[in-house]
């Protein structure tokens, strides 16, 4: 007998806006959606009172390194479980565990770990959407907090590593201006890998050339990327301006209230609109971590100050220390988005960017029962991953 759950009378986040309704979960899927009071529970149906609550599609994080002390690069299933549990408690029901720059054998081990975890996935946890390989093939000028000594050229060895792991890599971040990248984009796409430009010093012409060849995303907009510069009497737009104005490009923003100020969030939203603007956590192991030991982010000692991680010399921010639920609230408070649009930026848009909007990212019949119940202040109350209540309070 499959479990059936009825969430009654919640404010449902639908494509067109937020409207009250009932949602029936059967097994791992959404079986039925109806106006409030429209579904009568059967004798074995668990009934949840959703009144005064918002029911959103589960959050989808396409850029997440760690949490609760664990980091994907550790290649340690225990560390992974800690981070997964933390983000799930904050409403994340599917995500791409994200590698950061490190020696290649470590990255190989981390890929093997994620592969094994995905194979043994029995539901109940946040679904692994494959690895986001925030790769060492980046421009040192915009390395951000990535370790300079591990940055590599994009050569045959790079393609060999990617081919070997193409079953588990779903997204790659790289700098399109590196030798060999433009030519490789069609093959990366053929392998089913989403190509995302980031940590890049390209100009807008180069960035668009990469988009012509199949690049569809920009990694953490505003952070670690070129923007307009002056050459003689002329202004030369960079990655930022190209990503903001090219409608083919999905842009993710680290909306923790520190990496990108409110005005810049607003500019991005006005340029990208409700179908291309999304938030990612880019969370490090320091997210949700309450231990007192020293914290290392991207292999370098970091400090946590005022709710954000930064390198010890304060030269660069180093990933966020929050999950997507905080970003929903920041988008509402600092970017002026309605709850509907803020929630869309962490559910529908990332699902669309990842090409899984036929089963995730919307409240719709037949879709995965990945759901988050929030109070009116947008705090997470309950979480269901593929029909199993598995996080929140
Ligand atoms: Zn990152």
Short mmCIF file of C-alpha atoms and ligand atoms in Angstrom, two decimals:
data_model
loop_
_atom_site.label_atom_id
_atom_site.label_comp_id
_atom_site.label_asym_id
_atom_site.label_seq_id
_atom_site.Cartn_x
_atom_site.Cartn_y
_atom_site.Cartn_z
CA UNK A 1 0.00 0.00 0.00
CA UNK A 2 1.53 3.29 -1.09
CA UNK A 3 1.47 6.12 1.38
CA UNK A 4 -1.09 8.79 0.67
CA UNK A 5 -0.85 12.23 2.18
CA UNK A 6 -3.26 15.10 1.76
CA UNK A 7 -2.03 18.63 2.39
CA UNK A 8 -5.18 20.68 2.82
CA UNK A 9 -5.82 24.34 2.22
CA UNK A 10 -2.26 25.58 1.75
CA UNK A 11 -1.31 28.52 -0.47
CA UNK A 12 0.04 26.67 -3.50
CA UNK A 13 2.94 28.08 -5.52
CA UNK A 14 1.76 27.42 -9.08
CA UNK A 15 3.02 28.63 -12.43
CA UNK A 16 0.71 31.64 -12.52
CA UNK A 17 0.89 32.70 -8.87
CA UNK A 18 -0.06 31.58 -5.40
CA UNK A 19 -3.58 30.16 -4.92
CA UNK A 20 -5.17 28.11 -2.13
CA UNK A 21 -5.66 24.42 -2.82
CA UNK A 22 -5.29 20.77 -1.80
CA UNK A 23 -2.45 18.48 -2.83
CA UNK A 24 -2.67 14.70 -2.67
CA UNK A 25 0.57 12.73 -2.59
CA UNK A 26 0.51 9.07 -3.56
CA UNK A 27 3.80 7.22 -3.22
CA UNK A 28 6.57 9.40 -4.59
CA UNK A 29 4.35 11.55 -6.85
CA UNK A 30 1.79 14.31 -6.73
CA UNK A 31 -1.42 12.44 -7.57
CA UNK A 32 -3.93 15.26 -7.56
CA UNK A 33 -4.28 19.01 -7.12
CA UNK A 34 -7.65 20.68 -6.55
CA UNK A 35 -9.10 23.91 -5.17
CA UNK A 36 -9.16 24.03 -1.35
CA UNK A 37 -11.65 21.52 0.04
CA UNK A 38 -11.80 19.70 -3.28
CA UNK A 39 -10.15 16.42 -2.24
CA UNK A 40 -11.76 14.04 0.27
CA UNK A 41 -9.24 11.93 2.20
CA UNK A 42 -9.57 8.15 2.16
CA UNK A 43 -9.44 6.09 5.38
CA UNK A 44 -5.65 5.59 5.12
CA UNK A 45 -4.79 9.12 4.06
CA UNK A 46 -2.62 11.16 6.40
CA UNK A 47 -4.03 14.69 6.51
CA UNK A 48 -1.82 17.74 7.00
CA UNK A 49 -3.36 21.09 7.81
CA UNK A 50 -1.80 23.52 5.37
CA UNK A 51 -3.85 26.59 6.31
CA UNK A 52 -1.77 29.74 6.80
CA UNK A 53 1.12 27.97 5.11
CA UNK A 54 2.71 28.25 1.68
CA UNK A 55 3.36 25.03 -0.23
CA UNK A 56 6.22 25.35 -2.70
CA UNK A 57 7.89 22.91 -5.04
CA UNK A 58 11.05 21.58 -3.34
CA UNK A 59 14.16 23.73 -3.64
CA UNK A 60 16.76 22.75 -6.23
CA UNK A 61 20.36 23.81 -5.64
CA UNK A 62 22.62 23.51 -8.68
CA UNK A 63 25.71 24.80 -6.85
CA UNK A 64 26.35 23.45 -3.36
CA UNK A 65 29.72 22.40 -1.92
CA UNK A 66 28.92 21.52 1.63
CA UNK A 67 27.24 22.08 4.95
CA UNK A 68 27.22 20.99 8.59
CA UNK A 69 31.00 20.54 8.49
CA UNK A 70 31.02 18.28 5.41
CA UNK A 71 32.27 19.06 1.91
CA UNK A 72 31.80 17.11 -1.33
CA UNK A 73 35.55 17.29 -2.00
CA UNK A 74 36.17 15.24 1.15
CA UNK A 75 34.96 12.20 -0.81
CA UNK A 76 33.59 10.93 2.49
CA UNK A 77 30.01 9.56 2.55
CA UNK A 78 29.60 10.61 6.19
CA UNK A 79 30.54 14.21 5.36
CA UNK A 80 28.16 14.05 2.40
CA UNK A 81 25.30 12.81 4.55
CA UNK A 82 25.78 15.67 7.00
CA UNK A 83 25.62 18.30 4.29
CA UNK A 84 22.68 16.66 2.55
CA UNK A 85 20.73 16.49 5.78
CA UNK A 86 21.40 20.15 6.57
CA UNK A 87 20.26 21.39 3.16
CA UNK A 88 17.25 19.07 3.16
CA UNK A 89 16.17 20.50 6.50
CA UNK A 90 16.18 23.89 4.73
CA UNK A 91 13.91 22.75 1.92
CA UNK A 92 16.36 21.36 -0.65
CA UNK A 93 14.87 18.27 -2.29
CA UNK A 94 17.29 17.88 -5.22
CA UNK A 95 20.76 19.24 -5.83
CA UNK A 96 24.06 19.00 -7.62
CA UNK A 97 26.88 18.24 -5.16
CA UNK A 98 29.56 20.63 -6.33
CA UNK A 99 33.30 20.07 -6.57
CA UNK A 100 35.70 22.93 -6.02
CA UNK A 101 39.26 23.20 -7.28
CA UNK A 102 41.54 20.62 -5.65
CA UNK A 103 44.20 18.09 -6.76
CA UNK A 104 42.67 15.82 -9.42
CA UNK A 105 42.94 12.52 -7.47
CA UNK A 106 40.75 14.08 -4.79
CA UNK A 107 38.17 15.11 -7.38
CA UNK A 108 38.25 11.62 -8.89
CA UNK A 109 37.50 10.16 -5.46
CA UNK A 110 34.66 12.63 -4.88
CA UNK A 111 33.10 11.72 -8.26
CA UNK A 112 33.29 8.03 -7.33
CA UNK A 113 31.58 8.75 -4.02
CA UNK A 114 28.72 10.70 -5.60
CA UNK A 115 28.32 7.97 -8.24
CA UNK A 116 28.01 5.30 -5.52
CA UNK A 117 25.58 7.39 -3.46
CA UNK A 118 23.38 8.02 -6.46
CA UNK A 119 23.33 4.31 -7.29
CA UNK A 120 22.22 3.38 -3.80
CA UNK A 121 19.60 6.16 -3.60
CA UNK A 122 16.45 4.67 -2.10
CA UNK A 123 14.46 7.91 -1.86
CA UNK A 124 13.80 9.92 1.25
CA UNK A 125 16.82 12.18 0.78
CA UNK A 126 17.50 15.06 -1.56
CA UNK A 127 17.89 13.61 -5.04
CA UNK A 128 21.39 13.80 -6.52
CA UNK A 129 21.18 15.48 -9.91
CA UNK A 130 24.79 14.63 -10.73
CA UNK A 131 27.97 16.51 -9.95
CA UNK A 132 28.50 20.17 -10.68
CA UNK A 133 32.19 20.24 -11.55
CA UNK A 134 33.34 23.75 -10.66
CA UNK A 135 36.50 22.94 -12.48
CA UNK A 136 40.16 23.94 -12.32
CA UNK A 137 39.84 25.13 -15.95
CA UNK A 138 39.34 28.73 -14.96
CA UNK A 139 41.07 32.07 -15.33
CA UNK A 140 43.45 32.78 -12.42
CA UNK A 141 42.53 36.47 -12.66
CA UNK A 142 39.05 35.54 -11.39
CA UNK A 143 39.88 32.58 -9.22
CA UNK A 144 37.83 33.90 -6.28
CA UNK A 145 38.68 31.68 -3.32
CA UNK A 146 39.77 28.73 -5.49
CA UNK A 147 43.31 27.51 -4.80
CA UNK A 148 45.68 29.07 -7.39
CA UNK A 149 48.13 26.15 -7.37
CA UNK A 150 45.44 23.72 -8.53
CA UNK A 151 44.23 25.73 -11.57
CA UNK A 152 44.92 23.78 -14.79
CA UNK A 153 44.94 24.31 -18.55
CA UNK A 154 42.03 22.86 -20.50
CA UNK A 155 43.97 20.19 -22.36
CA UNK A 156 43.60 16.57 -23.45
CA UNK A 157 44.02 15.44 -19.82
CA UNK A 158 41.09 17.63 -18.86
CA UNK A 159 38.86 16.11 -21.52
CA UNK A 160 40.02 12.64 -20.49
CA UNK A 161 38.92 13.26 -16.88
CA UNK A 162 35.58 14.63 -18.04
CA UNK A 163 34.93 11.74 -20.44
CA UNK A 164 35.80 9.23 -17.70
CA UNK A 165 33.29 10.85 -15.37
CA UNK A 166 30.66 12.01 -17.85
CA UNK A 167 28.12 9.59 -16.36
CA UNK A 168 28.13 11.56 -13.10
CA UNK A 169 29.06 15.10 -14.17
CA UNK A 170 25.90 17.07 -15.02
CA UNK A 171 27.32 20.58 -15.09
CA UNK A 172 30.75 22.08 -15.57
CA UNK A 173 31.90 25.58 -14.71
CA UNK A 174 34.84 26.77 -16.75
CA UNK A 175 36.24 29.90 -18.34
CA UNK A 176 35.25 30.00 -22.04
CA UNK A 177 38.33 31.99 -23.03
CA UNK A 178 40.81 29.23 -22.15
CA UNK A 179 42.45 27.55 -25.15
CA UNK A 180 40.36 24.61 -26.31
CA UNK A 181 37.16 25.35 -24.40
CA UNK A 182 35.09 26.80 -27.28
CA UNK A 183 35.91 23.81 -29.48
CA UNK A 184 35.03 21.36 -26.69
CA UNK A 185 31.60 22.76 -25.80
CA UNK A 186 29.65 20.74 -28.40
CA UNK A 187 31.23 17.50 -27.16
CA UNK A 188 30.47 18.42 -23.55
CA UNK A 189 26.84 19.02 -24.53
CA UNK A 190 26.76 15.69 -26.36
CA UNK A 191 27.86 14.02 -23.14
CA UNK A 192 24.80 15.59 -21.50
CA UNK A 193 26.82 18.11 -19.51
CA UNK A 194 25.48 21.62 -18.93
CA UNK A 195 28.15 24.21 -19.67
CA UNK A 196 28.37 27.21 -17.39
CA UNK A 197 30.72 30.15 -17.84
CA UNK A 198 32.39 31.40 -14.70
CA UNK A 199 35.65 32.39 -13.00
CA UNK A 200 36.19 34.06 -16.35
CA UNK A 201 37.86 37.13 -17.80
CA UNK A 202 36.21 36.77 -21.23
CA UNK A 203 34.79 39.76 -23.03
CA UNK A 204 31.15 39.74 -24.12
CA UNK A 205 31.98 38.63 -27.67
CA UNK A 206 33.81 35.55 -26.41
CA UNK A 207 31.05 34.75 -23.92
CA UNK A 208 28.40 34.90 -26.65
CA UNK A 209 30.52 32.69 -28.89
CA UNK A 210 30.44 30.08 -26.14
CA UNK A 211 26.65 30.47 -25.92
CA UNK A 212 26.45 29.98 -29.71
CA UNK A 213 28.16 26.63 -29.19
CA UNK A 214 25.88 25.45 -26.39
CA UNK A 215 26.81 27.15 -23.12
CA UNK A 216 23.56 27.85 -21.25
CA UNK A 217 24.52 29.17 -17.84
CA UNK A 218 26.60 31.72 -15.98
CA UNK A 219 28.10 30.72 -12.64
CA UNK A 220 27.45 32.98 -9.62
CA UNK A 221 26.64 36.16 -11.50
CA UNK A 222 28.68 39.20 -10.38
CA UNK A 223 31.16 37.03 -8.49
CA UNK A 224 34.47 36.03 -10.08
CA UNK A 225 33.72 37.37 -13.57
CA UNK A 226 34.78 40.22 -15.83
CA UNK A 227 32.59 43.27 -16.27
CA UNK A 228 32.80 46.42 -18.35
CA UNK A 229 36.31 47.85 -18.75
CA UNK A 230 37.73 50.79 -20.65
CA UNK A 231 40.10 50.31 -23.57
CA UNK A 232 41.30 53.63 -24.96
CA UNK A 233 38.12 55.66 -25.54
CA UNK A 234 35.85 52.57 -25.66
CA UNK A 235 33.96 50.50 -23.13
CA UNK A 236 34.29 46.73 -23.53
CA UNK A 237 31.49 44.69 -21.93
CA UNK A 238 32.50 41.53 -20.08
CA UNK A 239 30.93 38.29 -18.91
CA UNK A 240 28.55 40.09 -16.57
CA UNK A 241 26.99 42.29 -19.26
CA UNK A 242 26.84 39.42 -21.76
CA UNK A 243 25.14 37.12 -19.27
CA UNK A 244 22.66 39.82 -18.25
CA UNK A 245 21.60 40.56 -21.81
CA UNK A 246 21.74 37.14 -23.51
CA UNK A 247 18.31 35.51 -23.14
CA UNK A 248 19.77 32.04 -23.71
CA UNK A 249 21.70 32.22 -20.44
CA UNK A 250 20.40 31.12 -17.04
CA UNK A 251 22.05 33.15 -14.30
CA UNK A 252 22.51 31.92 -10.76
CA UNK A 253 23.15 34.35 -7.92
CA UNK A 254 24.51 33.75 -4.44
CA UNK A 255 21.61 35.56 -2.80
CA UNK A 256 22.89 35.39 0.76
CA UNK A 257 22.73 39.17 1.17
CA UNK A 258 26.54 39.43 1.17
CA UNK A 259 27.87 38.24 -2.18
CA UNK A 260 25.48 40.41 -4.18
CA UNK A 261 23.94 43.63 -2.77
CA UNK A 262 20.21 44.22 -3.21
CA UNK A 263 20.56 46.74 -6.05
CA UNK A 264 22.59 44.25 -8.08
CA UNK A 265 20.04 41.51 -7.42
CA UNK A 266 17.39 43.88 -8.72
CA UNK A 267 19.36 44.70 -11.88
CA UNK A 268 19.82 40.99 -12.54
CA UNK A 269 16.14 40.26 -12.03
CA UNK A 270 15.08 43.11 -14.30
CA UNK A 271 17.40 41.81 -17.03
CA UNK A 272 16.76 38.09 -16.68
CA UNK A 273 13.09 37.98 -15.64
CA UNK A 274 11.19 35.14 -13.99
CA UNK A 275 12.45 32.41 -16.35
CA UNK A 276 16.24 32.88 -16.24
CA UNK A 277 16.98 34.22 -12.75
CA UNK A 278 17.83 31.70 -10.04
CA UNK A 279 19.58 31.46 -6.71
CA UNK A 280 22.23 28.94 -5.72
CA UNK A 281 23.66 28.45 -2.26
CA UNK A 282 27.34 27.96 -3.21
CA UNK A 283 27.38 26.84 0.43
CA UNK A 284 30.60 25.70 2.04
CA UNK A 285 31.09 23.26 4.87
CA UNK A 286 30.63 26.18 7.24
CA UNK A 287 26.91 26.36 6.38
CA UNK A 288 24.93 25.14 9.38
CA UNK A 289 28.16 24.29 11.17
CA UNK A 290 28.29 25.05 14.84
CA UNK A 291 31.64 23.44 15.72
CA UNK A 292 34.48 25.55 17.01
CA UNK A 293 37.35 24.08 14.96
CA UNK A 294 39.08 26.14 12.31
CA UNK A 295 37.22 26.11 9.00
CA UNK A 296 38.93 25.39 5.68
CA UNK A 297 37.14 26.41 2.51
CA UNK A 298 38.62 25.42 -0.87
CA UNK A 299 41.63 24.12 1.05
CA UNK A 300 42.36 27.51 2.59
CA UNK A 301 41.75 28.70 6.09
CA UNK A 302 38.66 30.89 6.24
CA UNK A 303 36.86 32.99 8.78
CA UNK A 304 33.13 33.44 9.19
CA UNK A 305 32.21 37.07 9.77
CA UNK A 306 28.79 38.72 9.70
CA UNK A 307 27.15 35.65 8.21
CA UNK A 308 29.54 35.02 5.33
CA UNK A 309 32.80 33.12 4.83
CA UNK A 310 35.93 34.88 3.64
CA UNK A 311 39.61 34.10 3.21
CA UNK A 312 41.66 34.87 6.27
CA UNK A 313 43.36 37.85 4.61
CA UNK A 314 39.87 39.22 3.74
CA UNK A 315 40.87 39.37 0.05
CA UNK A 316 37.87 37.38 -1.14
CA UNK A 317 34.52 36.03 0.00
CA UNK A 318 34.60 32.25 0.25
CA UNK A 319 31.24 30.65 -0.44
CA UNK A 320 28.08 31.24 1.51
CA UNK A 321 27.22 29.77 4.89
CA UNK A 322 23.48 29.53 4.33
CA UNK A 323 21.04 27.40 2.36
CA UNK A 324 18.43 28.33 -0.24
CA UNK A 325 15.72 29.07 2.34
CA UNK A 326 17.69 32.12 3.53
CA UNK A 327 18.07 33.21 -0.09
CA UNK A 328 14.33 33.11 -0.65
CA UNK A 329 13.94 35.58 2.23
CA UNK A 330 16.80 37.76 0.93
CA UNK A 331 15.23 37.85 -2.54
CA UNK A 332 11.96 38.97 -0.99
CA UNK A 333 13.52 41.55 1.34
CA UNK A 334 16.43 42.94 -0.68
CA UNK A 335 15.38 42.39 -4.28
CA UNK A 336 11.71 43.12 -3.70
CA UNK A 337 10.51 39.87 -5.27
CA UNK A 338 7.10 38.53 -4.34
CA UNK A 339 7.14 35.19 -2.46
CA UNK A 340 5.91 33.57 -5.69
CA UNK A 341 8.85 34.88 -7.73
CA UNK A 342 11.43 34.31 -4.97
CA UNK A 343 10.32 30.68 -4.62
CA UNK A 344 10.29 30.25 -8.40
CA UNK A 345 13.99 31.25 -8.44
CA UNK A 346 14.88 28.24 -6.27
CA UNK A 347 12.52 25.66 -7.78
CA UNK A 348 11.09 26.06 -11.27
CA UNK A 349 13.99 27.99 -12.82
CA UNK A 350 16.79 25.65 -11.65
CA UNK A 351 14.66 22.67 -12.74
CA UNK A 352 14.34 24.24 -16.18
CA UNK A 353 18.04 25.11 -16.34
CA UNK A 354 18.90 21.50 -15.46
CA UNK A 355 16.41 20.11 -17.99
CA UNK A 356 14.31 18.28 -15.38
CA UNK A 357 11.24 20.54 -15.47
CA UNK A 358 9.22 17.60 -16.81
CA UNK A 359 9.30 16.03 -13.32
CA UNK A 360 10.52 18.60 -10.80
CA UNK A 361 10.23 22.28 -9.95
CA UNK A 362 6.44 22.61 -10.21
CA UNK A 363 3.36 21.63 -8.27
CA UNK A 364 1.67 19.56 -10.93
CA UNK A 365 -0.02 16.18 -11.13
CA UNK A 366 2.43 13.41 -11.97
CA UNK A 367 5.41 15.42 -10.76
CA UNK A 368 7.75 14.20 -8.02
CA UNK A 369 6.27 14.94 -4.59
CA UNK A 370 9.17 17.22 -3.66
CA UNK A 371 7.47 19.78 -1.45
CA UNK A 372 8.27 22.46 1.09
CA UNK A 373 5.73 23.90 3.52
CA UNK A 374 6.65 27.40 4.71
CA UNK A 375 5.13 29.86 7.13
CA UNK A 376 4.13 33.37 6.00
CA UNK A 377 7.61 34.67 6.88
CA UNK A 378 9.05 32.08 4.47
CA UNK A 379 10.57 29.88 7.16
CA UNK A 380 10.65 26.17 6.30
CA UNK A 381 8.19 24.11 8.36
CA UNK A 382 8.10 20.70 6.62
CA UNK A 383 9.84 19.02 3.71
CA UNK A 384 8.89 16.01 1.58
CA UNK A 385 11.38 14.37 -0.75
CA UNK A 386 9.69 12.20 -3.35
CA UNK A 387 6.72 11.70 -1.04
CA UNK A 388 8.67 10.97 2.12
CA UNK A 389 8.51 13.52 4.93
CA UNK A 390 12.13 14.02 5.61
CA UNK A 391 13.13 17.39 6.86
CA UNK A 392 12.09 20.56 8.59
CA UNK A 393 10.22 20.57 11.84
ZN1 LIG B 1 31.30 27.31 -5.86
#
